[in-house]
């Protein structure tokens, strides 16, 4: 499918976003590990969450999806059945890394694999600490998937470890926290940046003792999580993870595309309702405000420990800004769309400390720079980021490099471009935000069309 995006008149209206991707993955998997029935409303139905649900079926977990309400019959921490065939995680590293942690805890024999793109992504960062915990897991010689986990008896607990991550990563942290549920003592995980803490918040809401605190490591501010597990050998129903009864907030990372669309389209004013506003996800708001963006937040309730609220965004003339350090960690998935905002801003924007972008669905630094340069954007690549000199965006044909976020970012660029932008293979958008086109069209971006 080709997506054609042309300059838009102003955007107006209100949109409710589909459920958060990170929370949907965690809710489905943790519900499977809980004892009893969980009910999760506003579950994200998309390519990547489908991969998680299919894996749960293969692991003997019953679930039912009615619209966007998911019910899951949890079998407890040790209730996963060995799957008959390898678990295919598609393009989703979150699916693979979280499943690795859950399988490690339950002691279930399984093979985890995925698309060619996923099989290129680094897995040594979970395999090494899992092995230190005593998990019988093998990766390929270059520390990538497929990962093979051997069976482990439930009365053979894992070793608690103190692990320092060299790169802040919520997927790695979450994998280890899940494995730590079956350790015979508290596991400590330190990370150099504050990655999203959805797993910690959800586990807490399910009755697990997990604490987070800032700590100093070699005179640098780091972040520490300590999980004190229910003892595997004495696990009783009251120690088990409580089932979830929750409604997931809208995905901030999907909202990000609409936020930038409104900021760069003159005359726009949109409201995004019931969005997840966990501060470890909303770094983009801070970066855009540094650039002069008019974005107002109305924070409402907390849902299972996650702040939720509405965002009102008005078109704003933007200027360049510097983004580095912990801000990068809090907006790791939003850096491509920040580049589009920077292309429409006056002056220079610089992103540093973002080398991790090279290990996402694509090498997001190289792919982003190649495609925006093809649209006449003055963007230059560095080892750990990029610099954008604001100016005009031209029309042209671009390739999203099989990366859902890059596809949406290029489509948004078209709303402010001087000619139409044609995004090839745009069906990749269904991986995370199947309603992307419809949401923008409902706000008035009527010159956004597709061609098969
Ligand atoms: C995610 C964590 C991030 C993010 C990804 C989702 C998660 O990855 O990029 O889209 O749900 O834990 P890393 O942990 O690799 O930074």
Tab-separated table of C-alpha atoms and ligand atoms in Angstrom:
chain	number	residue	atom	x	y	z
A	1	UNK	CA	0.000	0.000	0.000
A	2	UNK	CA	1.265	3.462	-0.877
A	3	UNK	CA	0.242	6.364	1.333
A	4	UNK	CA	0.029	9.805	-0.265
A	5	UNK	CA	0.162	12.787	2.045
A	6	UNK	CA	-0.312	16.374	0.844
A	7	UNK	CA	-0.334	19.814	2.443
A	8	UNK	CA	-3.341	20.078	4.730
A	9	UNK	CA	-5.653	22.863	5.807
A	10	UNK	CA	-5.966	23.343	9.566
A	11	UNK	CA	-6.732	20.349	11.801
A	12	UNK	CA	-9.588	20.517	14.310
A	13	UNK	CA	-11.439	18.150	16.586
A	14	UNK	CA	-11.113	15.566	19.323
A	15	UNK	CA	-9.635	12.095	19.063
A	16	UNK	CA	-9.492	9.116	21.450
A	17	UNK	CA	-6.425	7.000	20.829
A	18	UNK	CA	-6.146	3.217	20.862
A	19	UNK	CA	-4.663	1.602	23.957
A	20	UNK	CA	-0.989	1.989	24.725
A	21	UNK	CA	1.239	-0.584	22.990
A	22	UNK	CA	3.685	-1.053	25.883
A	23	UNK	CA	0.833	-1.435	28.376
A	24	UNK	CA	-1.119	-3.796	26.089
A	25	UNK	CA	1.860	-6.156	25.828
A	26	UNK	CA	2.432	-6.100	29.566
A	27	UNK	CA	-1.237	-6.443	30.493
A	28	UNK	CA	-1.773	-9.507	28.254
A	29	UNK	CA	1.363	-11.261	29.492
A	30	UNK	CA	1.044	-10.412	33.187
A	31	UNK	CA	-2.624	-11.433	33.081
A	32	UNK	CA	-1.446	-14.829	31.765
A	33	UNK	CA	0.889	-15.146	34.780
A	34	UNK	CA	-1.813	-14.075	37.267
A	35	UNK	CA	-4.154	-16.516	38.962
A	36	UNK	CA	-7.690	-16.122	37.563
A	37	UNK	CA	-9.525	-14.019	34.996
A	38	UNK	CA	-8.295	-10.560	33.973
A	39	UNK	CA	-10.327	-8.031	31.999
A	40	UNK	CA	-8.420	-5.381	30.036
A	41	UNK	CA	-10.376	-2.650	28.234
A	42	UNK	CA	-9.015	-0.461	25.406
A	43	UNK	CA	-6.469	-3.160	24.516
A	44	UNK	CA	-4.459	-2.252	21.388
A	45	UNK	CA	-5.400	-4.541	18.500
A	46	UNK	CA	-2.498	-4.308	16.061
A	47	UNK	CA	0.178	-6.404	14.386
A	48	UNK	CA	2.530	-6.463	17.339
A	49	UNK	CA	-0.056	-7.231	20.013
A	50	UNK	CA	-1.479	-9.997	17.793
A	51	UNK	CA	1.954	-11.643	17.947
A	52	UNK	CA	1.783	-11.569	21.765
A	53	UNK	CA	-1.745	-13.021	21.840
A	54	UNK	CA	-0.821	-15.820	19.428
A	55	UNK	CA	2.187	-16.657	21.609
A	56	UNK	CA	-0.096	-16.875	24.661
A	57	UNK	CA	-2.376	-19.305	22.812
A	58	UNK	CA	0.638	-21.470	21.987
A	59	UNK	CA	1.552	-21.382	25.700
A	60	UNK	CA	-1.867	-22.778	26.644
A	61	UNK	CA	-3.408	-19.511	27.833
A	62	UNK	CA	-7.102	-18.911	27.115
A	63	UNK	CA	-8.082	-15.403	26.037
A	64	UNK	CA	-10.931	-13.704	24.228
A	65	UNK	CA	-11.030	-10.372	22.442
A	66	UNK	CA	-14.385	-8.678	22.104
A	67	UNK	CA	-13.882	-5.362	20.299
A	68	UNK	CA	-11.029	-3.899	22.288
A	69	UNK	CA	-11.807	-5.739	25.545
A	70	UNK	CA	-9.449	-8.600	26.258
A	71	UNK	CA	-10.206	-11.267	28.860
A	72	UNK	CA	-7.385	-13.597	29.832
A	73	UNK	CA	-7.555	-16.774	31.931
A	74	UNK	CA	-4.350	-16.643	33.963
A	75	UNK	CA	-2.742	-19.962	34.954
A	76	UNK	CA	-0.284	-18.599	37.519
A	77	UNK	CA	3.456	-18.022	37.342
A	78	UNK	CA	4.199	-21.698	36.599
A	79	UNK	CA	1.211	-22.332	34.330
A	80	UNK	CA	2.700	-21.806	30.852
A	81	UNK	CA	2.627	-24.954	28.684
A	82	UNK	CA	5.632	-25.709	26.413
A	83	UNK	CA	4.609	-24.629	22.886
A	84	UNK	CA	4.665	-27.226	20.102
A	85	UNK	CA	6.457	-24.887	17.661
A	86	UNK	CA	8.745	-21.812	17.975
A	87	UNK	CA	6.961	-18.663	19.145
A	88	UNK	CA	6.967	-16.148	16.292
A	89	UNK	CA	7.226	-12.623	17.729
A	90	UNK	CA	6.986	-10.992	14.279
A	91	UNK	CA	8.684	-7.582	14.303
A	92	UNK	CA	8.192	-6.995	18.003
A	93	UNK	CA	11.222	-6.907	20.287
A	94	UNK	CA	8.898	-6.067	23.187
A	95	UNK	CA	7.012	-9.336	22.620
A	96	UNK	CA	10.229	-11.329	22.429
A	97	UNK	CA	12.033	-9.768	25.383
A	98	UNK	CA	9.007	-9.796	27.706
A	99	UNK	CA	8.147	-13.381	26.772
A	100	UNK	CA	11.757	-14.394	27.462
A	101	UNK	CA	11.400	-13.056	31.022
A	102	UNK	CA	8.046	-14.776	31.599
A	103	UNK	CA	9.300	-18.101	30.206
A	104	UNK	CA	12.421	-17.807	32.341
A	105	UNK	CA	10.266	-17.378	35.465
A	106	UNK	CA	7.892	-20.205	34.630
A	107	UNK	CA	10.711	-22.575	33.620
A	108	UNK	CA	8.967	-23.408	30.337
A	109	UNK	CA	10.879	-24.852	27.392
A	110	UNK	CA	10.347	-22.702	24.268
A	111	UNK	CA	12.036	-21.147	21.235
A	112	UNK	CA	11.532	-17.426	20.564
A	113	UNK	CA	12.006	-16.115	17.050
A	114	UNK	CA	10.639	-13.471	14.670
A	115	UNK	CA	11.033	-11.557	11.416
A	116	UNK	CA	14.431	-11.110	9.750
A	117	UNK	CA	14.501	-7.571	11.213
A	118	UNK	CA	13.845	-8.825	14.737
A	119	UNK	CA	16.480	-11.547	14.344
A	120	UNK	CA	19.067	-8.807	13.757
A	121	UNK	CA	18.326	-6.981	17.034
A	122	UNK	CA	20.647	-7.366	20.049
A	123	UNK	CA	19.623	-10.044	22.557
A	124	UNK	CA	22.898	-10.407	24.485
A	125	UNK	CA	21.580	-7.675	26.790
A	126	UNK	CA	18.921	-10.099	28.119
A	127	UNK	CA	20.703	-13.418	27.570
A	128	UNK	CA	23.764	-12.562	29.704
A	129	UNK	CA	21.865	-11.512	32.863
A	130	UNK	CA	19.272	-14.286	32.433
A	131	UNK	CA	22.094	-16.835	32.400
A	132	UNK	CA	23.563	-15.222	35.528
A	133	UNK	CA	20.187	-15.877	37.152
A	134	UNK	CA	20.485	-19.544	36.182
A	135	UNK	CA	18.113	-19.477	33.215
A	136	UNK	CA	19.065	-22.176	30.667
A	137	UNK	CA	18.918	-19.943	27.561
A	138	UNK	CA	20.912	-19.957	24.297
A	139	UNK	CA	21.107	-17.324	21.550
A	140	UNK	CA	22.879	-17.461	18.175
A	141	UNK	CA	26.669	-16.955	18.029
A	142	UNK	CA	26.153	-13.207	17.468
A	143	UNK	CA	23.752	-12.950	20.425
A	144	UNK	CA	20.545	-12.608	18.413
A	145	UNK	CA	17.265	-14.559	18.184
A	146	UNK	CA	16.202	-17.339	17.915
A	147	UNK	CA	16.506	-17.795	21.674
A	148	UNK	CA	16.132	-21.302	23.053
A	149	UNK	CA	14.990	-21.746	26.634
A	150	UNK	CA	15.223	-25.191	28.227
A	151	UNK	CA	12.807	-26.455	30.875
A	152	UNK	CA	13.507	-25.850	34.574
A	153	UNK	CA	11.586	-27.461	37.452
A	154	UNK	CA	9.488	-24.967	39.476
A	155	UNK	CA	11.167	-26.006	42.748
A	156	UNK	CA	14.494	-24.845	41.288
A	157	UNK	CA	14.407	-21.086	41.930
A	158	UNK	CA	16.431	-18.562	39.957
A	159	UNK	CA	19.340	-16.674	41.516
A	160	UNK	CA	18.679	-13.067	42.528
A	161	UNK	CA	21.210	-10.765	40.826
A	162	UNK	CA	22.333	-7.153	40.984
A	163	UNK	CA	22.500	-6.138	37.335
A	164	UNK	CA	23.728	-2.807	35.904
A	165	UNK	CA	22.468	-2.116	32.396
A	166	UNK	CA	24.894	-0.259	30.154
A	167	UNK	CA	21.977	1.241	28.171
A	168	UNK	CA	18.618	2.318	29.607
A	169	UNK	CA	15.999	-0.073	28.231
A	170	UNK	CA	12.517	-0.822	29.525
A	171	UNK	CA	12.390	-4.056	27.533
A	172	UNK	CA	15.550	-5.401	29.174
A	173	UNK	CA	14.516	-4.185	32.623
A	174	UNK	CA	11.056	-5.739	32.208
A	175	UNK	CA	12.470	-9.061	31.006
A	176	UNK	CA	14.639	-9.279	34.117
A	177	UNK	CA	11.834	-8.160	36.445
A	178	UNK	CA	9.609	-10.930	35.092
A	179	UNK	CA	12.354	-13.521	35.543
A	180	UNK	CA	12.974	-12.120	39.038
A	181	UNK	CA	9.460	-13.213	40.057
A	182	UNK	CA	10.914	-16.751	40.341
A	183	UNK	CA	14.151	-15.833	42.169
A	184	UNK	CA	14.749	-16.793	45.783
A	185	UNK	CA	15.621	-13.274	46.911
A	186	UNK	CA	15.400	-9.624	45.839
A	187	UNK	CA	16.729	-8.710	42.370
A	188	UNK	CA	18.310	-5.277	41.890
A	189	UNK	CA	18.495	-3.597	38.472
A	190	UNK	CA	20.344	-0.327	37.873
A	191	UNK	CA	20.008	1.700	34.682
A	192	UNK	CA	21.691	4.884	33.508
A	193	UNK	CA	18.451	6.574	32.414
A	194	UNK	CA	14.836	6.539	33.575
A	195	UNK	CA	13.245	4.144	31.052
A	196	UNK	CA	9.458	3.670	31.091
A	197	UNK	CA	8.304	2.027	34.334
A	198	UNK	CA	5.030	0.430	33.199
A	199	UNK	CA	6.079	-3.063	34.305
A	200	UNK	CA	6.903	-1.827	37.807
A	201	UNK	CA	3.574	0.023	38.120
A	202	UNK	CA	1.528	-2.905	36.784
A	203	UNK	CA	3.296	-5.490	38.959
A	204	UNK	CA	2.663	-3.282	41.992
A	205	UNK	CA	-1.035	-3.099	41.129
A	206	UNK	CA	-1.005	-6.936	41.015
A	207	UNK	CA	0.417	-7.208	44.526
A	208	UNK	CA	4.168	-7.599	43.842
A	209	UNK	CA	6.705	-5.749	46.000
A	210	UNK	CA	8.734	-3.618	43.600
A	211	UNK	CA	10.426	-0.330	44.520
A	212	UNK	CA	12.147	2.289	42.337
A	213	UNK	CA	14.532	4.977	43.500
A	214	UNK	CA	17.224	7.308	42.130
A	215	UNK	CA	20.789	6.306	43.165
A	216	UNK	CA	24.295	7.680	42.552
A	217	UNK	CA	26.632	5.381	40.589
A	218	UNK	CA	30.222	6.680	40.149
A	219	UNK	CA	28.949	10.210	40.885
A	220	UNK	CA	26.282	9.907	38.166
A	221	UNK	CA	22.523	9.867	38.832
A	222	UNK	CA	21.155	6.392	37.970
A	223	UNK	CA	17.855	4.634	38.603
A	224	UNK	CA	17.423	1.481	40.673
A	225	UNK	CA	14.556	-1.015	40.772
A	226	UNK	CA	14.346	-3.710	43.435
A	227	UNK	CA	11.884	-6.595	43.112
A	228	UNK	CA	11.233	-8.769	46.137
A	229	UNK	CA	9.487	-11.862	44.766
A	230	UNK	CA	6.913	-14.150	46.270
A	231	UNK	CA	8.988	-17.221	47.287
A	232	UNK	CA	8.604	-19.847	44.520
A	233	UNK	CA	8.809	-22.844	46.838
A	234	UNK	CA	6.107	-21.537	49.148
A	235	UNK	CA	3.889	-19.961	46.491
A	236	UNK	CA	0.301	-20.012	47.727
A	237	UNK	CA	-2.765	-18.509	46.013
A	238	UNK	CA	-2.415	-15.389	48.178
A	239	UNK	CA	1.179	-14.884	46.924
A	240	UNK	CA	0.077	-15.142	43.287
A	241	UNK	CA	-0.203	-12.146	40.979
A	242	UNK	CA	-3.721	-10.689	41.316
A	243	UNK	CA	-5.674	-10.540	38.040
A	244	UNK	CA	-5.988	-7.172	36.269
A	245	UNK	CA	-9.229	-5.227	35.908
A	246	UNK	CA	-8.246	-2.161	33.981
A	247	UNK	CA	-8.863	0.160	31.052
A	248	UNK	CA	-5.675	1.115	29.241
A	249	UNK	CA	-4.894	4.755	28.468
A	250	UNK	CA	-4.420	5.945	24.875
A	251	UNK	CA	-0.936	5.477	23.453
A	252	UNK	CA	1.204	8.601	23.894
A	253	UNK	CA	3.555	7.377	21.164
A	254	UNK	CA	0.638	7.312	18.693
A	255	UNK	CA	-0.592	10.673	19.991
A	256	UNK	CA	2.867	12.066	19.189
A	257	UNK	CA	2.177	11.968	15.431
A	258	UNK	CA	-1.081	13.900	15.823
A	259	UNK	CA	0.551	16.392	18.201
A	260	UNK	CA	3.245	17.278	15.669
A	261	UNK	CA	0.682	17.251	12.817
A	262	UNK	CA	-1.300	19.977	14.634
A	263	UNK	CA	1.799	21.973	15.613
A	264	UNK	CA	3.037	22.255	11.995
A	265	UNK	CA	-0.340	22.806	10.272
A	266	UNK	CA	-1.298	26.512	10.510
A	267	UNK	CA	-4.570	27.316	12.286
A	268	UNK	CA	-4.917	23.887	13.940
A	269	UNK	CA	-6.347	23.133	17.361
A	270	UNK	CA	-6.930	19.527	18.407
A	271	UNK	CA	-7.664	17.675	21.635
A	272	UNK	CA	-6.423	14.162	22.317
A	273	UNK	CA	-8.501	12.482	25.005
A	274	UNK	CA	-7.531	9.959	27.694
A	275	UNK	CA	-3.863	9.711	26.739
A	276	UNK	CA	-1.319	7.970	28.974
A	277	UNK	CA	0.835	10.701	30.525
A	278	UNK	CA	3.421	8.665	32.403
A	279	UNK	CA	6.276	11.201	32.751
A	280	UNK	CA	8.779	8.587	31.562
A	281	UNK	CA	6.957	8.561	28.219
A	282	UNK	CA	6.197	12.256	27.681
A	283	UNK	CA	9.676	13.668	27.039
A	284	UNK	CA	8.397	14.813	23.627
A	285	UNK	CA	6.113	17.339	25.346
A	286	UNK	CA	9.119	18.822	27.164
A	287	UNK	CA	11.182	18.959	23.968
A	288	UNK	CA	8.371	20.545	21.938
A	289	UNK	CA	7.696	23.112	24.670
A	290	UNK	CA	11.404	24.044	24.545
A	291	UNK	CA	10.738	24.685	20.846
A	292	UNK	CA	7.796	26.997	21.618
A	293	UNK	CA	4.879	24.546	21.280
A	294	UNK	CA	1.502	25.410	22.797
A	295	UNK	CA	0.364	22.127	24.377
A	296	UNK	CA	-1.934	22.071	27.397
A	297	UNK	CA	-2.435	19.083	29.651
A	298	UNK	CA	-5.441	18.284	31.790
A	299	UNK	CA	-4.358	15.425	33.984
A	300	UNK	CA	-7.307	13.394	35.186
A	301	UNK	CA	-7.373	10.138	37.100
A	302	UNK	CA	-4.646	7.549	37.640
A	303	UNK	CA	-5.504	4.125	36.254
A	304	UNK	CA	-3.638	1.319	38.010
A	305	UNK	CA	-0.872	3.748	38.824
A	306	UNK	CA	-0.678	5.280	35.325
A	307	UNK	CA	-1.534	8.991	34.939
A	308	UNK	CA	-4.090	9.688	32.195
A	309	UNK	CA	-5.314	13.004	30.793
A	310	UNK	CA	-6.262	15.145	27.792
A	311	UNK	CA	-3.879	17.159	25.606
A	312	UNK	CA	-4.888	20.271	23.686
A	313	UNK	CA	-2.459	21.242	20.947
A	314	UNK	CA	-2.482	24.459	18.893
A	315	UNK	CA	-0.476	25.300	15.786
A	316	UNK	CA	2.720	27.019	16.996
A	317	UNK	CA	5.638	28.647	15.211
A	318	UNK	CA	8.583	26.528	16.465
A	319	UNK	CA	12.268	27.246	16.976
A	320	UNK	CA	15.248	24.876	17.266
A	321	UNK	CA	16.237	23.106	20.505
A	322	UNK	CA	18.905	20.768	21.926
A	323	UNK	CA	17.800	17.320	23.092
A	324	UNK	CA	20.165	15.017	25.034
A	325	UNK	CA	20.615	12.937	28.203
A	326	UNK	CA	17.652	11.679	30.194
A	327	UNK	CA	15.199	13.575	27.940
A	328	UNK	CA	16.215	11.257	25.085
A	329	UNK	CA	15.337	8.193	27.199
A	330	UNK	CA	11.909	9.653	27.983
A	331	UNK	CA	11.143	10.163	24.273
A	332	UNK	CA	13.096	7.334	22.641
A	333	UNK	CA	10.244	6.407	20.250
A	334	UNK	CA	9.381	10.025	19.461
A	335	UNK	CA	12.737	11.219	18.094
A	336	UNK	CA	11.775	10.608	14.432
A	337	UNK	CA	8.657	12.769	14.722
A	338	UNK	CA	10.660	15.403	16.613
A	339	UNK	CA	12.853	15.612	13.489
A	340	UNK	CA	9.759	16.546	11.443
A	341	UNK	CA	8.879	19.287	13.934
A	342	UNK	CA	12.509	20.457	13.773
A	343	UNK	CA	12.367	20.562	9.958
A	344	UNK	CA	9.430	22.986	10.251
A	345	UNK	CA	11.096	25.078	12.989
A	346	UNK	CA	13.285	28.124	12.654
A	347	UNK	CA	16.968	27.477	13.370
A	348	UNK	CA	19.013	24.472	14.399
A	349	UNK	CA	17.857	21.470	16.456
A	350	UNK	CA	20.374	18.904	17.698
A	351	UNK	CA	19.702	15.434	19.141
A	352	UNK	CA	22.567	13.665	20.977
A	353	UNK	CA	22.932	10.590	23.248
A	354	UNK	CA	20.488	8.648	21.053
A	355	UNK	CA	22.724	5.879	19.648
A	356	UNK	CA	20.097	3.364	20.834
A	357	UNK	CA	17.955	4.495	17.880
A	358	UNK	CA	20.239	2.414	15.672
A	359	UNK	CA	18.786	-0.764	17.286
A	360	UNK	CA	15.074	-0.179	16.723
A	361	UNK	CA	12.798	-1.545	13.954
A	362	UNK	CA	15.296	0.103	11.580
A	363	UNK	CA	18.544	1.962	12.161
A	364	UNK	CA	16.395	4.982	12.894
A	365	UNK	CA	19.227	7.510	12.677
A	366	UNK	CA	20.389	6.434	9.240
A	367	UNK	CA	16.906	5.660	7.818
A	368	UNK	CA	15.421	8.925	9.110
A	369	UNK	CA	18.261	11.041	7.728
A	370	UNK	CA	18.206	9.278	4.331
A	371	UNK	CA	14.472	9.724	3.862
A	372	UNK	CA	14.222	13.306	5.166
A	373	UNK	CA	17.213	14.296	3.002
A	374	UNK	CA	15.291	12.865	0.012
A	375	UNK	CA	12.571	15.402	0.912
A	376	UNK	CA	15.060	18.273	0.885
A	377	UNK	CA	15.355	18.522	4.684
A	378	UNK	CA	18.727	19.798	5.904
A	379	UNK	CA	19.400	16.941	8.361
A	380	UNK	CA	22.823	15.495	9.136
A	381	UNK	CA	23.611	12.230	10.841
A	382	UNK	CA	26.001	11.789	13.788
A	383	UNK	CA	27.037	8.611	15.597
A	384	UNK	CA	24.505	9.201	18.391
A	385	UNK	CA	21.867	11.442	16.844
A	386	UNK	CA	21.204	14.055	14.188
A	387	UNK	CA	21.046	17.808	13.570
A	388	UNK	CA	18.264	19.534	11.639
A	389	UNK	CA	18.387	23.043	10.207
A	390	UNK	CA	14.760	24.135	9.854
A	391	UNK	CA	13.461	25.063	6.400
A	392	UNK	CA	11.054	23.791	3.771
A	393	UNK	CA	10.066	20.129	3.243
A	394	UNK	CA	9.767	19.141	-0.434
A	395	UNK	CA	7.501	16.445	-1.869
A	396	UNK	CA	8.853	13.113	-3.108
A	397	UNK	CA	8.806	9.323	-2.798
A	398	UNK	CA	10.135	7.771	0.408
A	399	UNK	CA	10.723	4.335	1.926
A	400	UNK	CA	9.816	3.667	5.576
A	401	UNK	CA	12.450	0.886	5.912
A	402	UNK	CA	9.823	-1.528	7.315
A	403	UNK	CA	9.509	0.757	10.349
A	404	UNK	CA	5.999	1.745	11.465
A	405	UNK	CA	7.133	4.911	13.225
A	406	UNK	CA	9.163	6.094	10.259
A	407	UNK	CA	6.164	5.556	7.950
A	408	UNK	CA	3.898	7.705	10.162
A	409	UNK	CA	6.565	10.354	10.597
A	410	UNK	CA	6.977	10.702	6.796
A	411	UNK	CA	3.199	10.864	6.345
A	412	UNK	CA	2.982	13.717	8.886
A	413	UNK	CA	5.799	15.548	7.066
A	414	UNK	CA	3.529	15.574	3.987
A	415	UNK	CA	0.958	17.764	5.791
A	416	UNK	CA	3.429	20.668	5.717
A	417	UNK	CA	5.372	19.785	2.548
A	418	UNK	CA	5.494	21.794	-0.656
A	419	UNK	CA	4.458	18.795	-2.758
A	420	UNK	CA	2.865	15.399	-2.096
A	421	UNK	CA	4.890	12.789	-0.199
A	422	UNK	CA	4.437	9.187	-1.315
A	423	UNK	CA	5.251	6.617	1.410
A	424	UNK	CA	5.738	3.087	0.012
A	425	UNK	CA	4.838	-0.103	1.958
A	426	UNK	CA	2.802	1.966	4.378
A	427	UNK	CA	0.820	-1.038	5.677
A	428	UNK	CA	3.635	-1.368	8.247
A	429	UNK	CA	1.693	1.352	10.148
A	430	UNK	CA	-0.780	-1.394	11.218
A	431	UNK	CA	1.961	-2.765	13.474
A	432	UNK	CA	1.201	-0.139	16.109
A	433	UNK	CA	-1.519	2.345	15.010
A	434	UNK	CA	-4.054	0.817	12.607
A	435	UNK	CA	-6.318	3.897	12.984
A	436	UNK	CA	-3.591	6.431	12.096
A	437	UNK	CA	-5.029	7.472	8.731
A	438	UNK	CA	-8.619	7.596	9.984
A	439	UNK	CA	-7.590	9.694	13.006
A	440	UNK	CA	-5.818	12.300	10.856
A	441	UNK	CA	-8.638	12.305	8.310
A	442	UNK	CA	-11.217	12.840	11.071
A	443	UNK	CA	-9.230	15.914	12.147
A	444	UNK	CA	-9.412	17.318	8.586
A	445	UNK	CA	-6.321	15.950	6.821
A	446	UNK	CA	-8.459	15.025	3.842
A	447	UNK	CA	-5.549	14.941	1.394
A	448	UNK	CA	-4.169	11.831	3.067
A	449	UNK	CA	-5.027	8.873	0.856
A	450	UNK	CA	-3.807	5.378	0.013
A	451	UNK	CA	-3.246	3.430	-3.201
A	452	UNK	CA	-2.896	-0.366	-3.266
B	1	LIG	C1	9.400	-0.485	24.923
B	1	LIG	C2	10.633	-0.005	25.233
B	1	LIG	C3	11.475	0.737	24.293
B	1	LIG	C4	10.669	1.259	23.122
B	1	LIG	C5	9.716	0.225	22.559
B	1	LIG	C6	8.749	-0.256	23.623
B	1	LIG	C7	8.653	-1.249	25.948
B	1	LIG	O1	12.480	-0.127	23.789
B	1	LIG	O2	11.522	1.723	22.111
B	1	LIG	O3	8.965	0.758	21.483
B	1	LIG	O4	7.431	-1.456	25.786
B	1	LIG	O5	9.276	-1.641	26.944
B	1	LIG	P1	13.897	-0.326	24.556
B	1	LIG	O6	13.628	-0.978	25.847
B	1	LIG	O7	14.687	-1.233	23.640
B	1	LIG	O8	14.477	1.039	24.675
